[in-house]
PDB file of C-alpha atoms in Angstrom:
ATOM      1  CA  MET A 168     -34.411 -19.696 -60.325  1.00  0.00           C
ATOM      2  CA  ARG A 169     -35.194 -22.494 -57.810  1.00  0.00           C
ATOM      3  CA  LYS A 170     -31.439 -23.065 -57.295  1.00  0.00           C
ATOM      4  CA  LEU A 171     -30.924 -19.350 -56.661  1.00  0.00           C
ATOM      5  CA  ARG A 172     -33.860 -19.258 -54.218  1.00  0.00           C
ATOM      6  CA  ARG A 173     -32.499 -22.299 -52.335  1.00  0.00           C
ATOM      7  CA  ALA A 174     -29.042 -20.639 -52.150  1.00  0.00           C
ATOM      8  CA  LEU A 175     -30.505 -17.409 -50.736  1.00  0.00           C
ATOM      9  CA  VAL A 176     -32.558 -19.326 -48.165  1.00  0.00           C
ATOM     10  CA  ALA A 177     -29.443 -21.234 -47.100  1.00  0.00           C
ATOM     11  CA  VAL A 178     -27.437 -18.013 -46.715  1.00  0.00           C
ATOM     12  CA  GLY A 179     -30.277 -16.379 -44.770  1.00  0.00           C
ATOM     13  CA  ALA A 180     -30.576 -19.344 -42.446  1.00  0.00           C
ATOM     14  CA  THR A 181     -26.832 -19.326 -41.779  1.00  0.00           C
ATOM     15  CA  ALA A 182     -26.871 -15.586 -41.123  1.00  0.00           C
ATOM     16  CA  ALA A 183     -29.768 -15.973 -38.688  1.00  0.00           C
ATOM     17  CA  VAL A 184     -27.960 -18.701 -36.767  1.00  0.00           C
ATOM     18  CA  VAL A 185     -24.710 -16.746 -36.633  1.00  0.00           C
ATOM     19  CA  GLY A 186     -26.503 -13.559 -35.678  1.00  0.00           C
ATOM     20  CA  GLY A 187     -28.480 -15.359 -32.975  1.00  0.00           C
ATOM     21  CA  ALA A 188     -25.357 -16.972 -31.581  1.00  0.00           C
ATOM     22  CA  LEU A 189     -23.584 -13.650 -31.391  1.00  0.00           C
ATOM     23  CA  ALA A 190     -26.537 -11.939 -29.779  1.00  0.00           C
ATOM     24  CA  GLY A 191     -26.969 -14.625 -27.145  1.00  0.00           C
ATOM     25  CA  ALA A 192     -23.289 -15.267 -26.287  1.00  0.00           C
ATOM     26  CA  PRO A 193     -21.966 -13.845 -23.014  1.00  0.00           C
ATOM     27  CA  ALA A 194     -19.388 -11.069 -23.263  1.00  0.00           C
ATOM     28  CA  ALA A 195     -15.838 -12.406 -23.282  1.00  0.00           C
ATOM     29  CA  GLN A 196     -13.903 -11.757 -20.075  1.00  0.00           C
ATOM     30  CA  ALA A 197     -10.167 -11.181 -20.192  1.00  0.00           C
ATOM     31  CA  ALA A 198      -8.004 -13.299 -17.934  1.00  0.00           C
ATOM     32  CA  PRO A 199      -6.327 -11.537 -14.988  1.00  0.00           C
ATOM     33  CA  THR A 200      -2.981  -9.997 -15.932  1.00  0.00           C
ATOM     34  CA  TRP A 201       0.214  -9.487 -13.940  1.00  0.00           C
ATOM     35  CA  GLN A 202       1.268  -5.846 -13.775  1.00  0.00           C
ATOM     36  CA  ALA A 203       4.145  -3.932 -12.186  1.00  0.00           C
ATOM     37  CA  HIS A 204       3.513  -2.987  -8.552  1.00  0.00           C
ATOM     38  CA  ASP A 205       6.867  -2.070  -6.990  1.00  0.00           C
ATOM     39  CA  LYS A 206      10.574  -2.657  -7.593  1.00  0.00           C
ATOM     40  CA  ASN A 207      13.393  -1.604  -5.303  1.00  0.00           C
ATOM     41  CA  CYS A 208      17.106  -2.064  -6.030  1.00  0.00           C
ATOM     42  CA  LYS A 209      20.147  -1.206  -3.965  1.00  0.00           C
ATOM     43  CA  THR A 210      23.901  -1.596  -4.021  1.00  0.00           C
ATOM     44  CA  VAL A 211      25.357  -3.903  -1.372  1.00  0.00           C
ATOM     45  CA  THR A 212      28.765  -5.372  -0.603  1.00  0.00           C
ATOM     46  CA  GLY A 213      29.725  -7.557  -3.567  1.00  0.00           C
ATOM     47  CA  GLY A 214      27.086  -6.357  -6.020  1.00  0.00           C
ATOM     48  CA  SER A 215      23.455  -5.243  -6.192  1.00  0.00           C
ATOM     49  CA  VAL A 216      20.104  -6.770  -5.307  1.00  0.00           C
ATOM     50  CA  CYS A 217      16.546  -6.013  -6.426  1.00  0.00           C
ATOM     51  CA  ALA A 218      13.213  -6.979  -4.874  1.00  0.00           C
ATOM     52  CA  GLU A 219      10.280  -6.908  -7.294  1.00  0.00           C
ATOM     53  CA  VAL A 220       6.552  -7.315  -6.669  1.00  0.00           C
ATOM     54  CA  GLN A 221       3.792  -7.658  -9.262  1.00  0.00           C
ATOM     55  CA  LYS A 222       0.024  -7.418  -8.753  1.00  0.00           C
ATOM     56  CA  ARG A 223      -2.626  -9.565 -10.407  1.00  0.00           C
ATOM     57  CA  VAL A 224      -5.364  -7.387 -11.905  1.00  0.00           C
ATOM     58  CA  THR A 225      -8.754  -8.577 -13.163  1.00  0.00           C
ATOM     59  CA  ASP A 226     -10.398  -7.186 -16.294  1.00  0.00           C
ATOM     60  CA  ALA A 227     -12.599  -5.131 -13.957  1.00  0.00           C
ATOM     61  CA  GLY A 228      -9.523  -3.474 -12.461  1.00  0.00           C
ATOM     62  CA  ALA A 229      -9.569  -5.261  -9.084  1.00  0.00           C
ATOM     63  CA  VAL A 230      -6.327  -6.534  -7.550  1.00  0.00           C
ATOM     64  CA  ASN A 231      -6.598 -10.099  -6.258  1.00  0.00           C
ATOM     65  CA  GLY A 232      -3.030 -11.297  -5.866  1.00  0.00           C
ATOM     66  CA  TYR A 233       0.660 -10.461  -5.419  1.00  0.00           C
ATOM     67  CA  ARG A 234       3.843 -12.311  -6.306  1.00  0.00           C
ATOM     68  CA  ALA A 235       7.517 -11.447  -5.851  1.00  0.00           C
ATOM     69  CA  ARG A 236      11.031 -12.355  -6.869  1.00  0.00           C
ATOM     70  CA  MET A 237      14.599 -11.204  -6.329  1.00  0.00           C
ATOM     71  CA  THR A 238      17.511 -10.503  -8.665  1.00  0.00           C
ATOM     72  CA  VAL A 239      21.186 -10.483  -7.668  1.00  0.00           C
ATOM     73  CA  THR A 240      23.995  -9.045  -9.784  1.00  0.00           C
ATOM     74  CA  PRO A 241      27.457  -9.768  -8.345  1.00  0.00           C
ATOM     75  CA  THR A 242      30.390  -7.553  -9.279  1.00  0.00           C
ATOM     76  CA  ALA A 243      33.484  -9.101 -10.886  1.00  0.00           C
ATOM     77  CA  GLY A 244      35.271 -11.484  -8.529  1.00  0.00           C
ATOM     78  CA  ASN A 245      32.365 -11.710  -6.068  1.00  0.00           C
ATOM     79  CA  TRP A 246      29.498 -14.094  -5.479  1.00  0.00           C
ATOM     80  CA  MET A 247      26.006 -13.612  -4.061  1.00  0.00           C
ATOM     81  CA  LYS A 248      23.876 -16.342  -2.556  1.00  0.00           C
ATOM     82  CA  PRO A 249      20.098 -15.786  -2.103  1.00  0.00           C
ATOM     83  CA  THR A 250      18.790 -17.436   1.059  1.00  0.00           C
ATOM     84  CA  THR A 251      15.284 -16.562   2.322  1.00  0.00           C
ATOM     85  CA  TYR A 252      12.327 -14.256   1.805  1.00  0.00           C
ATOM     86  CA  SER A 253       9.270 -13.261   3.818  1.00  0.00           C
ATOM     87  CA  TRP A 254       5.987 -11.369   3.497  1.00  0.00           C
ATOM     88  CA  SER A 255       4.772  -9.091   6.284  1.00  0.00           C
ATOM     89  CA  SER A 256       1.233 -10.366   5.654  1.00  0.00           C
ATOM     90  CA  ASP A 257       2.081 -13.678   7.332  1.00  0.00           C
ATOM     91  CA  GLY A 258       5.652 -13.341   8.640  1.00  0.00           C
ATOM     92  CA  ALA A 259       6.659 -16.829   7.471  1.00  0.00           C
ATOM     93  CA  LEU A 260      10.281 -17.317   6.403  1.00  0.00           C
ATOM     94  CA  SER A 261      10.664 -19.253   3.132  1.00  0.00           C
ATOM     95  CA  GLN A 262      13.636 -20.525   1.144  1.00  0.00           C
ATOM     96  CA  VAL A 263      14.303 -18.694  -2.131  1.00  0.00           C
ATOM     97  CA  CYS A 264      15.419 -22.027  -3.643  1.00  0.00           C
ATOM     98  CA  ALA A 265      14.132 -25.401  -2.501  1.00  0.00           C
ATOM     99  CA  GLY A 266      17.094 -27.040  -0.756  1.00  0.00           C
ATOM    100  CA  GLY A 267      19.061 -23.769  -0.842  1.00  0.00           C
ATOM    101  CA  CYS A 268      20.494 -21.613  -3.616  1.00  0.00           C
ATOM    102  CA  SER A 269      24.045 -21.905  -4.893  1.00  0.00           C
ATOM    103  CA  GLN A 270      26.529 -19.045  -5.007  1.00  0.00           C
ATOM    104  CA  GLN A 271      25.826 -16.880  -8.047  1.00  0.00           C
ATOM    105  CA  THR A 272      28.747 -15.252  -9.874  1.00  0.00           C
ATOM    106  CA  SER A 273      26.645 -13.589 -12.592  1.00  0.00           C
ATOM    107  CA  ALA A 274      23.210 -11.933 -12.783  1.00  0.00           C
ATOM    108  CA  TRP A 275      20.510 -14.306 -11.518  1.00  0.00           C
ATOM    109  CA  THR A 276      16.754 -13.970 -10.988  1.00  0.00           C
ATOM    110  CA  SER A 277      14.667 -16.237  -8.768  1.00  0.00           C
ATOM    111  CA  ALA A 278      11.368 -17.839  -9.677  1.00  0.00           C
ATOM    112  CA  TRP A 279       8.212 -15.963  -8.687  1.00  0.00           C
ATOM    113  CA  SER A 280       6.987 -16.669  -5.177  1.00  0.00           C
ATOM    114  CA  PRO A 281       3.630 -18.367  -4.567  1.00  0.00           C
ATOM    115  CA  VAL A 282       0.763 -15.881  -4.865  1.00  0.00           C
ATOM    116  CA  LYS A 283      -0.365 -13.915  -1.806  1.00  0.00           C
ATOM    117  CA  THR A 284      -3.884 -12.491  -1.727  1.00  0.00           C
ATOM    118  CA  THR A 285      -3.102  -9.881   0.952  1.00  0.00           C
ATOM    119  CA  ALA A 286      -0.923  -6.838   0.321  1.00  0.00           C
ATOM    120  CA  GLY A 287       2.313  -6.771   2.282  1.00  0.00           C
ATOM    121  CA  THR A 288       6.009  -5.951   2.320  1.00  0.00           C
ATOM    122  CA  TYR A 289       8.277  -8.488   0.601  1.00  0.00           C
ATOM    123  CA  VAL A 290      11.821  -8.839   1.957  1.00  0.00           C
ATOM    124  CA  ALA A 291      14.483 -10.948   0.189  1.00  0.00           C
ATOM    125  CA  ARG A 292      17.741 -11.857   1.931  1.00  0.00           C
ATOM    126  CA  GLY A 293      21.092 -13.435   1.144  1.00  0.00           C
ATOM    127  CA  GLU A 294      24.818 -13.482   1.765  1.00  0.00           C
ATOM    128  CA  THR A 295      27.807 -12.447  -0.300  1.00  0.00           C
ATOM    129  CA  THR A 296      31.583 -12.698  -0.530  1.00  0.00           C
ATOM    130  CA  GLY A 297      33.199 -12.374   2.888  1.00  0.00           C
ATOM    131  CA  GLY A 298      30.121 -13.595   4.717  1.00  0.00           C
ATOM    132  CA  TYR A 299      28.296 -10.260   4.500  1.00  0.00           C
ATOM    133  CA  LEU A 300      24.495 -10.336   4.660  1.00  0.00           C
ATOM    134  CA  PHE A 301      22.199  -8.312   2.404  1.00  0.00           C
ATOM    135  CA  ASP A 302      18.481  -7.711   1.938  1.00  0.00           C
ATOM    136  CA  ALA A 303      16.086  -5.757  -0.223  1.00  0.00           C
ATOM    137  CA  ALA A 304      12.403  -4.967   0.283  1.00  0.00           C
ATOM    138  CA  ALA A 305       9.535  -3.947  -1.991  1.00  0.00           C
ATOM    139  CA  SER A 306       5.801  -3.240  -1.739  1.00  0.00           C
ATOM    140  CA  TRP A 307       3.806  -2.134   1.293  1.00  0.00           C
ATOM    141  CA  SER A 308       1.190  -3.477   3.666  1.00  0.00           C
ATOM    142  CA  GLY A 309      -2.304  -2.143   4.281  1.00  0.00           C
ATOM    143  CA  TRP A 310      -2.796   0.630   6.849  1.00  0.00           C
ATOM    144  CA  ALA A 311      -3.555  -0.759  10.316  1.00  0.00           C
ATOM    145  CA  ARG A 312      -5.579   1.366  12.731  1.00  0.00           C
ATOM    146  CA  VAL A 313      -3.815   1.469  16.111  1.00  0.00           C
ATOM    147  CA  ALA A 314      -5.652   4.312  17.868  1.00  0.00           C
ATOM    148  CA  GLU A 315      -8.741   6.497  17.441  1.00  0.00           C
ATOM    149  CA  LYS A 316     -10.559   9.319  19.198  1.00  0.00           C
ATOM    150  CA  CYS A 317     -13.947  10.825  18.344  1.00  0.00           C
ATOM    151  CA  ALA A 318     -15.905  13.764  19.674  1.00  0.00           C
ATOM    152  CA  THR A 319     -19.477  14.877  19.090  1.00  0.00           C
ATOM    153  CA  ASP A 320     -21.076  18.306  19.075  1.00  0.00           C
ATOM    154  CA  VAL A 321     -24.401  19.735  17.979  1.00  0.00           C
ATOM    155  CA  ALA A 322     -22.526  20.569  14.775  1.00  0.00           C
ATOM    156  CA  GLY A 323     -21.719  16.900  14.153  1.00  0.00           C
ATOM    157  CA  LYS A 324     -18.989  14.321  14.750  1.00  0.00           C
ATOM    158  CA  PHE A 325     -15.247  14.464  14.139  1.00  0.00           C
ATOM    159  CA  CYS A 326     -12.630  11.746  14.629  1.00  0.00           C
ATOM    160  CA  VAL A 327      -8.871  11.363  14.437  1.00  0.00           C
ATOM    161  CA  TYR A 328      -7.143   8.060  13.718  1.00  0.00           C
ATOM    162  CA  ARG A 329      -3.574   6.815  13.921  1.00  0.00           C
ATOM    163  CA  HIS A 330      -2.572   4.277  11.259  1.00  0.00           C
ATOM    164  CA  GLU A 331       0.694   2.389  10.678  1.00  0.00           C
ATOM    165  CA  ARG A 332       2.028   0.253   7.835  1.00  0.00           C
ATOM    166  CA  GLY A 333       5.207  -1.315   6.518  1.00  0.00           C
ATOM    167  CA  TYR A 334       6.609   0.369   3.399  1.00  0.00           C
ATOM    168  CA  ARG A 335       9.522  -1.522   1.844  1.00  0.00           C
ATOM    169  CA  ASP A 336      12.055  -1.709   4.703  1.00  0.00           C
ATOM    170  CA  THR A 337      10.623   1.119   6.817  1.00  0.00           C
ATOM    171  CA  MET A 338       7.522   1.827   8.878  1.00  0.00           C
ATOM    172  CA  GLN A 339       5.158   4.691   8.101  1.00  0.00           C
ATOM    173  CA  GLU A 340       2.665   6.458  10.345  1.00  0.00           C
ATOM    174  CA  ARG A 341      -0.444   8.351   9.293  1.00  0.00           C
ATOM    175  CA  GLY A 342      -2.892  10.683  10.993  1.00  0.00           C
ATOM    176  CA  LYS A 343      -6.394  10.888   9.546  1.00  0.00           C
ATOM    177  CA  LEU A 344      -9.149  13.393  10.381  1.00  0.00           C
ATOM    178  CA  THR A 345     -12.777  12.738   9.425  1.00  0.00           C
ATOM    179  CA  VAL A 346     -15.662  15.151   9.894  1.00  0.00           C
ATOM    180  CA  THR A 347     -19.386  14.354   9.639  1.00  0.00           C
ATOM    181  CA  PRO A 348     -21.405  17.562  10.044  1.00  0.00           C
ATOM    182  CA  ALA A 349     -25.010  17.389  11.253  1.00  0.00           C
ATOM    183  CA  ALA A 350     -27.764  18.412   8.834  1.00  0.00           C
ATOM    184  CA  GLY A 351     -27.625  22.156   8.226  1.00  0.00           C
ATOM    185  CA  LYS A 352     -24.374  22.528  10.242  1.00  0.00           C
ATOM    186  CA  TRP A 353     -20.690  22.880   9.401  1.00  0.00           C
ATOM    187  CA  ILE A 354     -17.328  21.852  10.833  1.00  0.00           C
ATOM    188  CA  GLU A 355     -14.140  23.697   9.892  1.00  0.00           C
ATOM    189  CA  PRO A 356     -10.974  21.483   9.854  1.00  0.00           C
ATOM    190  CA  ARG A 357      -7.855  23.390  10.941  1.00  0.00           C
ATOM    191  CA  TRP A 358      -5.042  20.820  10.924  1.00  0.00           C
ATOM    192  CA  VAL A 359      -4.199  17.113  11.278  1.00  0.00           C
ATOM    193  CA  ARG A 360      -0.927  15.794  12.761  1.00  0.00           C
ATOM    194  CA  VAL A 361       0.963  12.542  13.264  1.00  0.00           C
ATOM    195  CA  GLY A 362       3.957  12.128  15.562  1.00  0.00           C
ATOM    196  CA  THR A 363       5.848  10.442  18.377  1.00  0.00           C
ATOM    197  CA  VAL A 364       7.108  11.445  21.796  1.00  0.00           C
ATOM    198  CA  MET A 365      10.301   9.651  22.863  1.00  0.00           C
ATOM    199  CA  ASN A 366      12.233  10.454  26.018  1.00  0.00           C
ATOM    200  CA  GLY A 367      10.335  13.718  26.223  1.00  0.00           C
ATOM    201  CA  THR A 368      11.121  14.789  22.649  1.00  0.00           C
ATOM    202  CA  ASN A 369       8.084  15.390  20.435  1.00  0.00           C
ATOM    203  CA  THR A 370       8.558  15.067  16.666  1.00  0.00           C
ATOM    204  CA  PHE A 371       5.666  15.328  14.252  1.00  0.00           C
ATOM    205  CA  LYS A 372       4.386  16.292  10.815  1.00  0.00           C
ATOM    206  CA  THR A 373       1.367  18.550  10.406  1.00  0.00           C
ATOM    207  CA  SER A 374      -0.895  19.198   7.431  1.00  0.00           C
ATOM    208  CA  ASP A 375      -2.322  22.735   7.534  1.00  0.00           C
ATOM    209  CA  LEU A 376      -5.925  22.416   6.380  1.00  0.00           C
ATOM    210  CA  CYS A 377      -6.324  26.200   6.357  1.00  0.00           C
ATOM    211  CA  ASP A 378      -3.725  26.731   3.655  1.00  0.00           C
ATOM    212  CA  PRO A 379      -4.543  28.855   1.730  1.00  0.00           C
ATOM    213  CA  SER A 380      -7.800  29.329   3.660  1.00  0.00           C
ATOM    214  CA  CYS A 381     -10.080  27.473   6.069  1.00  0.00           C
ATOM    215  CA  THR A 382     -13.130  25.786   4.603  1.00  0.00           C
ATOM    216  CA  ARG A 383     -16.353  25.081   6.472  1.00  0.00           C
ATOM    217  CA  ARG A 384     -17.317  21.532   5.538  1.00  0.00           C
ATOM    218  CA  THR A 385     -21.040  20.786   5.337  1.00  0.00           C
ATOM    219  CA  GLY A 386     -20.685  17.163   4.198  1.00  0.00           C
ATOM    220  CA  SER A 387     -18.584  14.166   5.204  1.00  0.00           C
ATOM    221  CA  TRP A 388     -14.901  14.881   4.544  1.00  0.00           C
ATOM    222  CA  SER A 389     -11.443  13.592   5.487  1.00  0.00           C
ATOM    223  CA  ALA A 390      -7.751  14.505   5.292  1.00  0.00           C
ATOM    224  CA  THR A 391      -4.505  12.664   6.078  1.00  0.00           C
ATOM    225  CA  VAL A 392      -0.853  13.349   6.829  1.00  0.00           C
ATOM    226  CA  THR A 393       1.875  10.678   6.519  1.00  0.00           C
ATOM    227  CA  ARG A 394       5.548  10.362   7.392  1.00  0.00           C
ATOM    228  CA  THR A 395       8.250   7.711   7.879  1.00  0.00           C
ATOM    229  CA  MET A 396       8.431   6.667  11.504  1.00  0.00           C
ATOM    230  CA  PRO A 397      11.666   7.508  13.339  1.00  0.00           C
ATOM    231  CA  GLY A 398      13.597   4.837  15.198  1.00  0.00           C
ATOM    232  CA  LEU A 399      11.648   4.034  18.348  1.00  0.00           C
ATOM    233  CA  ALA A 400      12.893   3.996  21.932  1.00  0.00           C
ATOM    234  CA  SER A 401      11.108   3.684  25.287  1.00  0.00           C
ATOM    235  CA  PRO A 402       9.366   5.364  26.908  1.00  0.00           C
ATOM    236  CA  LEU A 403       7.328   6.523  23.954  1.00  0.00           C
ATOM    237  CA  GLU A 404       3.936   7.788  22.808  1.00  0.00           C
ATOM    238  CA  LEU A 405       2.644   7.299  19.277  1.00  0.00           C
ATOM    239  CA  TYR A 406      -0.155   9.663  18.381  1.00  0.00           C
ATOM    240  CA  ALA A 407      -2.339  11.426  15.829  1.00  0.00           C
ATOM    241  CA  SER A 408      -4.154  14.668  16.566  1.00  0.00           C
ATOM    242  CA  ALA A 409      -6.375  17.198  14.819  1.00  0.00           C
ATOM    243  CA  ARG A 410      -8.068  20.552  15.397  1.00  0.00           C
ATOM    244  CA  VAL A 411     -11.428  21.806  14.151  1.00  0.00           C
ATOM    245  CA  ALA A 412     -13.541  24.952  14.616  1.00  0.00           C
ATOM    246  CA  LEU A 413     -17.267  24.765  15.372  1.00  0.00           C
ATOM    247  CA  PRO A 414     -20.214  27.153  14.755  1.00  0.00           C
ATOM    248  CA  SER A 415     -20.351  27.897  18.505  1.00  0.00           C
ATOM    249  CA  GLY A 416     -16.959  29.599  18.210  1.00  0.00           C
ATOM    250  CA  THR A 417     -15.195  26.725  19.985  1.00  0.00           C
ATOM    251  CA  VAL A 418     -11.899  25.435  18.619  1.00  0.00           C
ATOM    252  CA  LYS A 419     -11.545  21.763  19.574  1.00  0.00           C
ATOM    253  CA  THR A 420      -8.393  19.598  19.536  1.00  0.00           C
ATOM    254  CA  ILE A 421      -8.604  15.821  19.769  1.00  0.00           C
ATOM    255  CA  LYS A 422      -5.814  13.264  20.114  1.00  0.00           C
ATOM    256  CA  ALA A 423      -5.562   9.494  19.696  1.00  0.00           C
ATOM    257  CA  SER A 424      -2.461   7.788  21.102  1.00  0.00           C
ATOM    258  CA  VAL A 425      -0.820   4.615  22.331  1.00  0.00           C
ATOM    259  CA  THR A 426       2.068   4.424  24.797  1.00  0.00           C
ATOM    260  CA  GLY A 427       4.813   1.939  25.378  1.00  0.00           C
TER     261      GLY A 427
END
């Protein structure tokens, strides 16, 4: 009986220690993982090239890093030679291979680039049979605010913003309307637009905020419209505009622009 009692005490003590350790231990945190972000492939003279970007994601879902690489796939009888790459976040030109890459006659993938903590467009470049140059781009930069215009009324405040960003190998432009009605008031968004005027020609994209019907907003609210920017030429105006209706019966249009 004494042996059995000692055995039970020993088991109980072990259980208490294990239970206490489990109760007091901090929750395990998973290491950040690399996940797909963007991949863009295209056919070029002598083969095909892909630019690929991954994002580093924490266990809480936050993104805290980006890395990129390129893949070349020459067609039979051709070669492809990777040369440089760059990120729009810093603009620096870097060698794909330290000391230069050799001519590749079969599918080849580069090492991952050093990690960037800021989102940006990644562009990989090279040359191929016959001295032709090629490039491929992936990912996108953050939206940069280039112009803004606000107006106030007894009904509240409304603003329009023009944003721009790099998306792969193109530029995008965005118009954003925000409304902040005063207490007990409303503002009715009608439309928001983004566009350019070049040599007197106005091209734009509009989002109809009254489709299928207008809504009187009584709380903070926003809407955007985005398009790929056309090729630019001087003289030009880059703008974003918006229209709202107010309780006074006034319909107000505001515009934010830059010229060059």
